PDB file of C-alpha atoms in Angstrom:
ATOM      1  CA  MET A  23     172.540 124.907  92.602  1.00 50.00           C
ATOM      2  CA  ASN A  24     169.102 123.736  92.668  1.00 68.00           C
ATOM      3  CA  ASN A  25     166.839 125.341  94.437  1.00 71.00           C
ATOM      4  CA  PRO A  26     164.868 124.227  96.715  1.00 67.00           C
ATOM      5  CA  MET A  27     161.918 126.905  96.465  1.00 77.00           C
ATOM      6  CA  ARG A  28     161.527 125.868  92.469  1.00 85.00           C
ATOM      7  CA  PRO A  29     158.106 124.041  91.595  1.00 90.00           C
ATOM      8  CA  ASN A  30     158.081 121.646  88.772  1.00 93.00           C
ATOM      9  CA  PRO A  31     155.260 121.724  86.264  1.00 96.00           C
ATOM     10  CA  CYS A  32     153.249 118.173  85.957  1.00 96.00           C
ATOM     11  CA  GLU A  33     150.951 116.829  83.454  1.00 98.00           C
ATOM     12  CA  ILE A  34     147.593 115.753  85.154  1.00 98.00           C
ATOM     13  CA  LEU A  35     147.027 112.537  83.641  1.00 98.00           C
ATOM     14  CA  ASP A  36     143.349 112.001  85.764  1.00 98.00           C
ATOM     15  CA  ILE A  37     140.693 112.674  88.170  1.00 97.00           C
ATOM     16  CA  LYS A  38     138.538 111.277  90.465  1.00 96.00           C
ATOM     17  CA  LYS A  39     135.327 112.707  92.030  1.00 94.00           C
ATOM     18  CA  GLU A  40     135.480 110.925  95.273  1.00 95.00           C
ATOM     19  CA  THR A  41     132.418 113.124  96.994  1.00 92.00           C
ATOM     20  CA  ALA A  42     131.120 116.553  96.177  1.00 88.00           C
ATOM     21  CA  HIS A  43     133.826 118.230  98.177  1.00 90.00           C
ATOM     22  CA  GLU A  44     137.049 115.593  97.566  1.00 93.00           C
ATOM     23  CA  TRP A  45     138.404 114.554  94.194  1.00 95.00           C
ATOM     24  CA  THR A  46     141.867 113.276  93.424  1.00 97.00           C
ATOM     25  CA  PHE A  47     144.476 113.828  90.633  1.00 97.00           C
ATOM     26  CA  LYS A  48     146.754 111.940  89.171  1.00 98.00           C
ATOM     27  CA  VAL A  49     149.358 113.625  88.966  1.00 98.00           C
ATOM     28  CA  LYS A  50     152.637 112.554  86.047  1.00 98.00           C
ATOM     29  CA  THR A  51     156.168 113.148  88.158  1.00 96.00           C
ATOM     30  CA  ASP A  52     158.548 111.402  88.323  1.00 94.00           C
ATOM     31  CA  ALA A  53     159.496 111.950  91.981  1.00 92.00           C
ATOM     32  CA  VAL A  54     159.845 108.796  94.555  1.00 92.00           C
ATOM     33  CA  PRO A  55     158.402 109.942  98.025  1.00 94.00           C
ATOM     34  CA  ASN A  56     158.239 107.494 101.393  1.00 95.00           C
ATOM     35  CA  HIS A  57     154.902 107.120 102.126  1.00 96.00           C
ATOM     36  CA  GLY A  58     153.590 109.861 104.807  1.00 95.00           C
ATOM     37  CA  GLN A  59     155.036 112.467 102.880  1.00 94.00           C
ATOM     38  CA  PHE A  60     153.687 115.551 101.298  1.00 94.00           C
ATOM     39  CA  MET A  61     154.139 118.217  98.089  1.00 94.00           C
ATOM     40  CA  GLN A  62     153.596 121.640  97.617  1.00 93.00           C
ATOM     41  CA  LEU A  63     150.629 121.868  94.611  1.00 94.00           C
ATOM     42  CA  SER A  64     150.911 125.424  93.270  1.00 93.00           C
ATOM     43  CA  ILE A  65     149.454 127.051  90.616  1.00 93.00           C
ATOM     44  CA  PRO A  66     151.138 130.368  89.666  1.00 91.00           C
ATOM     45  CA  LYS A  67     149.684 133.765  90.841  1.00 91.00           C
ATOM     46  CA  VAL A  68     147.458 131.810  92.528  1.00 92.00           C
ATOM     47  CA  GLY A  69     149.614 130.243  95.619  1.00 90.00           C
ATOM     48  CA  GLU A  70     150.556 126.953  97.060  1.00 90.00           C
ATOM     49  CA  ALA A  71     149.269 124.305  98.981  1.00 90.00           C
ATOM     50  CA  PRO A  72     150.311 121.157 100.703  1.00 91.00           C
ATOM     51  CA  ILE A  73     148.637 117.800  99.941  1.00 92.00           C
ATOM     52  CA  SER A  74     149.245 114.416 101.730  1.00 92.00           C
ATOM     53  CA  ILE A  75     150.211 111.737  98.092  1.00 96.00           C
ATOM     54  CA  SER A  76     147.532 108.966  98.836  1.00 96.00           C
ATOM     55  CA  ALA A  77     149.020 106.601  96.323  1.00 96.00           C
ATOM     56  CA  TYR A  78     151.848 106.124  93.853  1.00 96.00           C
ATOM     57  CA  GLY A  79     153.403 104.619  91.409  1.00 95.00           C
ATOM     58  CA  ASP A  80     156.433 104.204  88.727  1.00 95.00           C
ATOM     59  CA  GLY A  81     156.322 108.400  86.870  1.00 96.00           C
ATOM     60  CA  TRP A  82     153.003 109.208  88.528  1.00 98.00           C
ATOM     61  CA  MET A  83     151.147 110.398  92.318  1.00 97.00           C
ATOM     62  CA  ASP A  84     147.936 110.852  93.455  1.00 97.00           C
ATOM     63  CA  PHE A  85     146.257 113.764  95.842  1.00 96.00           C
ATOM     64  CA  THR A  86     143.432 113.712  97.188  1.00 95.00           C
ATOM     65  CA  ILE A  87     142.107 116.961  97.310  1.00 92.00           C
ATOM     66  CA  ARG A  88     139.339 118.626  98.975  1.00 88.00           C
ATOM     67  CA  ALA A  89     138.472 122.235  98.404  1.00 82.00           C
ATOM     68  CA  VAL A  90     139.197 124.723 101.294  1.00 80.00           C
ATOM     69  CA  GLY A  91     140.661 127.639  99.448  1.00 83.00           C
ATOM     70  CA  LYS A  92     141.261 129.885  96.780  1.00 88.00           C
ATOM     71  CA  VAL A  93     144.303 127.170  95.609  1.00 90.00           C
ATOM     72  CA  THR A  94     142.102 124.293  96.267  1.00 90.00           C
ATOM     73  CA  ASP A  95     139.099 125.769  94.212  1.00 91.00           C
ATOM     74  CA  GLU A  96     141.477 126.947  91.555  1.00 93.00           C
ATOM     75  CA  ILE A  97     142.830 123.172  91.283  1.00 94.00           C
ATOM     76  CA  PHE A  98     139.114 121.486  90.538  1.00 93.00           C
ATOM     77  CA  ASN A  99     138.945 124.120  87.590  1.00 93.00           C
ATOM     78  CA  LYS A 100     141.937 121.998  85.868  1.00 95.00           C
ATOM     79  CA  LYS A 101     141.042 119.407  84.106  1.00 96.00           C
ATOM     80  CA  VAL A 102     142.899 116.334  82.067  1.00 97.00           C
ATOM     81  CA  GLY A 103     146.146 117.293  80.442  1.00 97.00           C
ATOM     82  CA  ASP A 104     146.501 120.614  82.455  1.00 97.00           C
ATOM     83  CA  THR A 105     149.789 121.872  84.573  1.00 97.00           C
ATOM     84  CA  LEU A 106     150.163 121.833  88.270  1.00 96.00           C
ATOM     85  CA  PHE A 107     153.014 122.890  89.666  1.00 96.00           C
ATOM     86  CA  LEU A 108     154.905 119.831  92.237  1.00 95.00           C
ATOM     87  CA  ARG A 109     157.959 120.841  94.639  1.00 93.00           C
ATOM     88  CA  GLY A 110     159.155 118.162  97.162  1.00 91.00           C
ATOM     89  CA  PRO A 111     158.740 115.443  98.608  1.00 93.00           C
ATOM     90  CA  TYR A 112     158.752 116.982 101.998  1.00 92.00           C
ATOM     91  CA  GLY A 113     158.267 115.663 105.850  1.00 92.00           C
ATOM     92  CA  ASN A 114     159.329 112.223 107.608  1.00 92.00           C
ATOM     93  CA  GLY A 115     156.654 110.044 106.646  1.00 94.00           C
ATOM     94  CA  TRP A 116     155.845 106.517 107.893  1.00 97.00           C
ATOM     95  CA  PRO A 117     158.771 104.509 109.185  1.00 96.00           C
ATOM     96  CA  PHE A 118     157.721 101.463 107.184  1.00 96.00           C
ATOM     97  CA  GLU A 119     160.538  99.329 106.596  1.00 94.00           C
ATOM     98  CA  LYS A 120     162.153 100.199 110.033  1.00 94.00           C
ATOM     99  CA  GLU A 121     158.799  99.548 112.690  1.00 96.00           C
ATOM    100  CA  PHE A 122     156.030  98.289 110.777  1.00 97.00           C
ATOM    101  CA  LYS A 123     156.833  95.983 107.920  1.00 96.00           C
ATOM    102  CA  GLY A 124     155.642  92.336 109.143  1.00 97.00           C
ATOM    103  CA  LYS A 125     154.048  93.511 112.271  1.00 98.00           C
ATOM    104  CA  ASN A 126     150.164  93.722 113.116  1.00 98.00           C
ATOM    105  CA  LEU A 127     149.314  96.450 111.961  1.00 98.00           C
ATOM    106  CA  VAL A 128     146.456  98.531 112.874  1.00 98.00           C
ATOM    107  CA  PHE A 129     144.706 102.035 111.307  1.00 98.00           C
ATOM    108  CA  ALA A 130     142.582 104.248 112.578  1.00 98.00           C
ATOM    109  CA  VAL A 131     141.289 106.815 110.462  1.00 97.00           C
ATOM    110  CA  GLY A 132     139.109 109.360 109.962  1.00 95.00           C
ATOM    111  CA  GLY A 133     137.800 111.432 107.175  1.00 91.00           C
ATOM    112  CA  THR A 134     139.802 111.733 104.396  1.00 91.00           C
ATOM    113  CA  GLY A 135     142.804 110.703 107.251  1.00 93.00           C
ATOM    114  CA  LEU A 136     142.586 107.617 105.009  1.00 96.00           C
ATOM    115  CA  ALA A 137     144.392 109.602 102.308  1.00 95.00           C
ATOM    116  CA  PRO A 138     148.036 109.662 104.039  1.00 95.00           C
ATOM    117  CA  VAL A 139     147.822 106.078 104.969  1.00 97.00           C
ATOM    118  CA  ARG A 140     146.528 104.886 101.270  1.00 97.00           C
ATOM    119  CA  SER A 141     149.831 104.150  99.488  1.00 96.00           C
ATOM    120  CA  MET A 142     151.006 102.204 102.644  1.00 97.00           C
ATOM    121  CA  LEU A 143     147.538 100.333 103.247  1.00 97.00           C
ATOM    122  CA  ASN A 144     147.715  99.250  98.938  1.00 96.00           C
ATOM    123  CA  LYS A 145     150.987  98.025  99.786  1.00 96.00           C
ATOM    124  CA  CYS A 146     149.877  95.472 102.425  1.00 97.00           C
ATOM    125  CA  TYR A 147     147.787  94.693 100.031  1.00 97.00           C
ATOM    126  CA  ASN A 148     149.490  93.682  97.600  1.00 95.00           C
ATOM    127  CA  GLU A 149     152.461  92.667  98.868  1.00 95.00           C
ATOM    128  CA  ASP A 150     151.418  90.877 102.356  1.00 90.00           C
ATOM    129  CA  CYS A 151     154.057  92.550 103.999  1.00 94.00           C
ATOM    130  CA  ALA A 152     152.542  92.497 107.319  1.00 96.00           C
ATOM    131  CA  LYS A 153     151.581  89.816 109.580  1.00 97.00           C
ATOM    132  CA  SER A 154     147.598  91.627 109.580  1.00 97.00           C
ATOM    133  CA  VAL A 155     146.471  94.878 108.820  1.00 98.00           C
ATOM    134  CA  THR A 156     142.834  95.645 111.160  1.00 98.00           C
ATOM    135  CA  LEU A 157     141.426  98.696 109.514  1.00 98.00           C
ATOM    136  CA  ILE A 158     138.921 101.121 111.947  1.00 98.00           C
ATOM    137  CA  ALA A 159     137.764 103.599 108.491  1.00 98.00           C
ATOM    138  CA  GLY A 160     135.217 106.832 109.986  1.00 97.00           C
ATOM    139  CA  PHE A 161     133.490 108.837 108.398  1.00 95.00           C
ATOM    140  CA  LYS A 162     130.641 111.724 109.273  1.00 93.00           C
ATOM    141  CA  ASN A 163     128.402 110.577 106.316  1.00 92.00           C
ATOM    142  CA  GLU A 164     127.722 108.173 103.511  1.00 93.00           C
ATOM    143  CA  GLU A 165     128.550 112.018 101.686  1.00 92.00           C
ATOM    144  CA  GLY A 166     131.865 111.672 102.626  1.00 93.00           C
ATOM    145  CA  ILE A 167     132.919 108.895 102.422  1.00 94.00           C
ATOM    146  CA  VAL A 168     136.276 108.619  99.277  1.00 96.00           C
ATOM    147  CA  PHE A 169     137.823 105.057  98.404  1.00 96.00           C
ATOM    148  CA  LYS A 170     134.949 103.015  97.424  1.00 94.00           C
ATOM    149  CA  ASP A 171     136.242 100.830  96.171  1.00 94.00           C
ATOM    150  CA  GLN A 172     139.087 100.561  97.645  1.00 95.00           C
ATOM    151  CA  LEU A 173     137.402 100.482 101.012  1.00 97.00           C
ATOM    152  CA  GLU A 174     135.472  97.694  99.702  1.00 96.00           C
ATOM    153  CA  GLN A 175     138.631  95.405  98.474  1.00 96.00           C
ATOM    154  CA  TRP A 176     140.575  95.485 101.253  1.00 97.00           C
ATOM    155  CA  LYS A 177     137.774  93.760 102.971  1.00 96.00           C
ATOM    156  CA  GLU A 178     139.080  90.745 101.144  1.00 96.00           C
ATOM    157  CA  LYS A 179     142.493  90.686 103.086  1.00 96.00           C
ATOM    158  CA  PHE A 180     141.829  92.619 106.205  1.00 97.00           C
ATOM    159  CA  ASN A 181     140.057  93.047 109.699  1.00 97.00           C
ATOM    160  CA  THR A 182     137.815  96.212 108.587  1.00 97.00           C
ATOM    161  CA  PHE A 183     135.129  98.434 110.398  1.00 97.00           C
ATOM    162  CA  TYR A 184     133.470 100.953 108.814  1.00 97.00           C
ATOM    163  CA  THR A 185     131.617 103.617 110.423  1.00 97.00           C
ATOM    164  CA  LEU A 186     129.233 106.661 110.456  1.00 96.00           C
ATOM    165  CA  ASP A 187     128.823 108.910 113.114  1.00 92.00           C
ATOM    166  CA  ARG A 188     125.426 108.300 113.071  1.00 86.00           C
ATOM    167  CA  ASP A 189     123.833 107.678 109.345  1.00 86.00           C
ATOM    168  CA  LYS A 190     123.142 103.776 108.893  1.00 90.00           C
ATOM    169  CA  ILE A 191     123.815 101.695 105.089  1.00 91.00           C
ATOM    170  CA  ASP A 192     124.102  98.623 104.570  1.00 90.00           C
ATOM    171  CA  ASN A 193     127.161  96.274 105.778  1.00 89.00           C
ATOM    172  CA  TRP A 194     127.945 100.188 108.059  1.00 93.00           C
ATOM    173  CA  ASN A 195     128.372 100.648 111.675  1.00 94.00           C
ATOM    174  CA  VAL A 196     127.233 103.169 113.309  1.00 95.00           C
ATOM    175  CA  GLY A 197     129.198 105.674 115.385  1.00 95.00           C
ATOM    176  CA  PHE A 198     133.042 106.671 116.397  1.00 96.00           C
ATOM    177  CA  VAL A 199     136.274 105.315 115.415  1.00 97.00           C
ATOM    178  CA  THR A 200     137.269 105.578 118.737  1.00 97.00           C
ATOM    179  CA  GLU A 201     133.950 102.663 119.422  1.00 97.00           C
ATOM    180  CA  TYR A 202     135.765 100.186 117.929  1.00 97.00           C
ATOM    181  CA  VAL A 203     139.551 100.385 119.435  1.00 98.00           C
ATOM    182  CA  PRO A 204     138.740  98.368 121.827  1.00 97.00           C
ATOM    183  CA  LYS A 205     136.749  95.424 119.087  1.00 97.00           C
ATOM    184  CA  VAL A 206     140.811  95.303 118.507  1.00 97.00           C
ATOM    185  CA  ASP A 207     141.937  92.101 119.719  1.00 96.00           C
ATOM    186  CA  PHE A 208     145.623  93.206 121.243  1.00 97.00           C
ATOM    187  CA  ASP A 209     146.352  90.840 123.472  1.00 96.00           C
ATOM    188  CA  SER A 210     146.711  88.170 120.451  1.00 96.00           C
ATOM    189  CA  PHE A 211     149.323  89.934 118.907  1.00 97.00           C
ATOM    190  CA  ASP A 212     151.824  89.277 122.047  1.00 96.00           C
ATOM    191  CA  GLY A 213     153.382  92.615 121.694  1.00 96.00           C
ATOM    192  CA  ASP A 214     154.315  92.168 117.797  1.00 98.00           C
ATOM    193  CA  TYR A 215     152.044  95.203 116.064  1.00 98.00           C
ATOM    194  CA  GLU A 216     151.841  99.277 116.051  1.00 98.00           C
ATOM    195  CA  MET A 217     148.672 101.265 115.293  1.00 98.00           C
ATOM    196  CA  ILE A 218     148.377 103.972 113.159  1.00 98.00           C
ATOM    197  CA  ILE A 219     145.900 107.027 113.971  1.00 98.00           C
ATOM    198  CA  VAL A 220     145.314 109.999 111.713  1.00 96.00           C
ATOM    199  CA  GLY A 221     142.647 112.405 111.881  1.00 93.00           C
ATOM    200  CA  PRO A 222     141.495 115.575 113.242  1.00 91.00           C
ATOM    201  CA  PRO A 223     142.899 116.900 115.980  1.00 90.00           C
ATOM    202  CA  ALA A 224     140.532 115.897 118.370  1.00 92.00           C
ATOM    203  CA  MET A 225     139.823 112.730 116.870  1.00 94.00           C
ATOM    204  CA  MET A 226     143.606 111.574 116.827  1.00 95.00           C
ATOM    205  CA  LYS A 227     143.296 112.730 120.522  1.00 95.00           C
ATOM    206  CA  PHE A 228     140.835 110.454 121.664  1.00 97.00           C
ATOM    207  CA  THR A 229     141.460 107.644 119.531  1.00 97.00           C
ATOM    208  CA  ALA A 230     144.789 107.177 121.907  1.00 97.00           C
ATOM    209  CA  GLN A 231     143.422 107.526 124.547  1.00 97.00           C
ATOM    210  CA  ALA A 232     140.818 105.060 123.284  1.00 98.00           C
ATOM    211  CA  ALA A 233     144.208 102.640 122.637  1.00 98.00           C
ATOM    212  CA  MET A 234     146.040 103.178 125.836  1.00 98.00           C
ATOM    213  CA  LYS A 235     142.886 102.239 127.949  1.00 97.00           C
ATOM    214  CA  CYS A 236     143.127  98.909 125.650  1.00 97.00           C
ATOM    215  CA  GLY A 237     146.316  98.644 126.727  1.00 97.00           C
ATOM    216  CA  VAL A 238     148.453 100.164 124.146  1.00 98.00           C
ATOM    217  CA  PRO A 239     151.442 101.684 124.678  1.00 98.00           C
ATOM    218  CA  VAL A 240     152.831 104.727 123.978  1.00 97.00           C
ATOM    219  CA  GLU A 241     155.137 104.415 121.571  1.00 97.00           C
ATOM    220  CA  LYS A 242     153.083 102.052 119.318  1.00 98.00           C
ATOM    221  CA  ILE A 243     151.016 105.136 118.960  1.00 98.00           C
ATOM    222  CA  TRP A 244     151.847 107.166 114.910  1.00 98.00           C
ATOM    223  CA  VAL A 245     149.698 109.648 114.370  1.00 96.00           C
ATOM    224  CA  SER A 246     150.031 112.128 111.455  1.00 94.00           C
ATOM    225  CA  PHE A 247     149.899 116.061 112.195  1.00 88.00           C
ATOM    226  CA  GLU A 248     148.021 117.404 109.181  1.00 74.00           C
ATOM    227  CA  ARG A 249     148.876 120.889 110.553  1.00 66.00           C
ATOM    228  CA  LYS A 250     149.215 123.927 107.540  1.00 63.00           C
ATOM    229  CA  MET A 251     152.335 124.544 106.039  1.00 72.00           C
ATOM    230  CA  SER A 252     154.102 127.125 104.369  1.00 75.00           C
ATOM    231  CA  CYS A 253     157.311 126.649 103.212  1.00 81.00           C
ATOM    232  CA  ALA A 254     158.137 123.064 103.642  1.00 81.00           C
ATOM    233  CA  ILE A 255     161.509 123.656 104.614  1.00 81.00           C
ATOM    234  CA  GLY A 256     161.331 125.047 108.310  1.00 81.00           C
ATOM    235  CA  LYS A 257     162.519 128.553 107.128  1.00 80.00           C
ATOM    236  CA  CYS A 258     159.297 130.948 108.162  1.00 81.00           C
ATOM    237  CA  GLY A 259     158.461 129.060 111.561  1.00 81.00           C
ATOM    238  CA  HIS A 260     154.136 128.770 110.186  1.00 81.00           C
ATOM    239  CA  CYS A 261     154.215 125.223 111.431  1.00 82.00           C
ATOM    240  CA  ARG A 262     156.484 125.670 114.580  1.00 85.00           C
ATOM    241  CA  ILE A 263     154.556 123.977 117.743  1.00 82.00           C
ATOM    242  CA  ASP A 264     156.851 125.192 120.606  1.00 82.00           C
ATOM    243  CA  GLU A 265     160.774 123.905 119.298  1.00 83.00           C
ATOM    244  CA  VAL A 266     159.073 121.665 116.705  1.00 85.00           C
ATOM    245  CA  TYR A 267     158.838 122.052 112.826  1.00 84.00           C
ATOM    246  CA  VAL A 268     156.520 120.517 111.737  1.00 86.00           C
ATOM    247  CA  CYS A 269     157.069 120.238 108.319  1.00 84.00           C
ATOM    248  CA  LEU A 270     160.683 119.201 108.886  1.00 85.00           C
ATOM    249  CA  ASP A 271     160.287 116.743 112.101  1.00 86.00           C
ATOM    250  CA  GLY A 272     157.441 115.704 111.023  1.00 85.00           C
ATOM    251  CA  PRO A 273     153.905 115.457 109.686  1.00 92.00           C
ATOM    252  CA  VAL A 274     154.576 111.886 111.549  1.00 94.00           C
ATOM    253  CA  PHE A 275     155.222 111.550 114.631  1.00 94.00           C
ATOM    254  CA  ASN A 276     155.579 108.951 117.704  1.00 96.00           C
ATOM    255  CA  TYR A 277     153.329 109.339 120.423  1.00 96.00           C
ATOM    256  CA  THR A 278     155.714 109.421 123.053  1.00 95.00           C
ATOM    257  CA  VAL A 279     156.071 113.614 121.601  1.00 93.00           C
ATOM    258  CA  ALA A 280     152.970 114.418 119.306  1.00 91.00           C
ATOM    259  CA  LYS A 281     150.953 113.821 122.834  1.00 91.00           C
ATOM    260  CA  ASP A 282     153.136 116.996 124.288  1.00 89.00           C
ATOM    261  CA  LEU A 283     152.016 118.724 120.932  1.00 83.00           C
ATOM    262  CA  ILE A 284     150.147 121.325 121.749  1.00 73.00           C
ATOM    263  CA  ASP A 285     148.168 122.570 117.627  1.00 64.00           C
TER     264      ASP A 285
END
């Protein structure tokens, strides 16, 4: 009988610096996730951390990691060819095939909130499986921009609004993500659309409110809770909000449910 808590050793294939505090690790694995799921990354005798899957393909996964504690700090000491331990994938991801495919998709993301939707954006870019894609991506400052090359690439096919909170740089807007939601012509979609919001809790709350002011029905809004999880299989209760276990019932939620979850 397989032990669901036992991680598997996996080789690090590549490491890319995104910012001063975020790096993307490409890891060799045969695990097959859905968009929006997460894995538990661990180092023996140090600990483990839940990390969103920022991209995946045949035999590999990308994890975009921010240094926030002892586990991630230790991961940052790893080199190509070293071993990371993985278990998963876990959670309910984005309902791409059931709800998103073939529709007009509007993404509103803040900072590293881009990571949990990156694989889905790549799929839409490579396979043209959405009627249209609008991407609103906001970052605190220029130093915090992740996936710079792909942000430029996505401009080729997507409607994009890239913004920094206050910094001014060429070809970028200034302001918060919420300020650009009204610039999306939701009426032109004739109801055939879905909106995906990922970022810090306050950002998701106010962006969802901005969308609803534009007439977006609550049931067309989807969010991902990046709440700290522990066991990832609903046993420890660390991620419980009321009667909801984020690791099992999420991390992706329709806003009809998410609006009542106070994190």
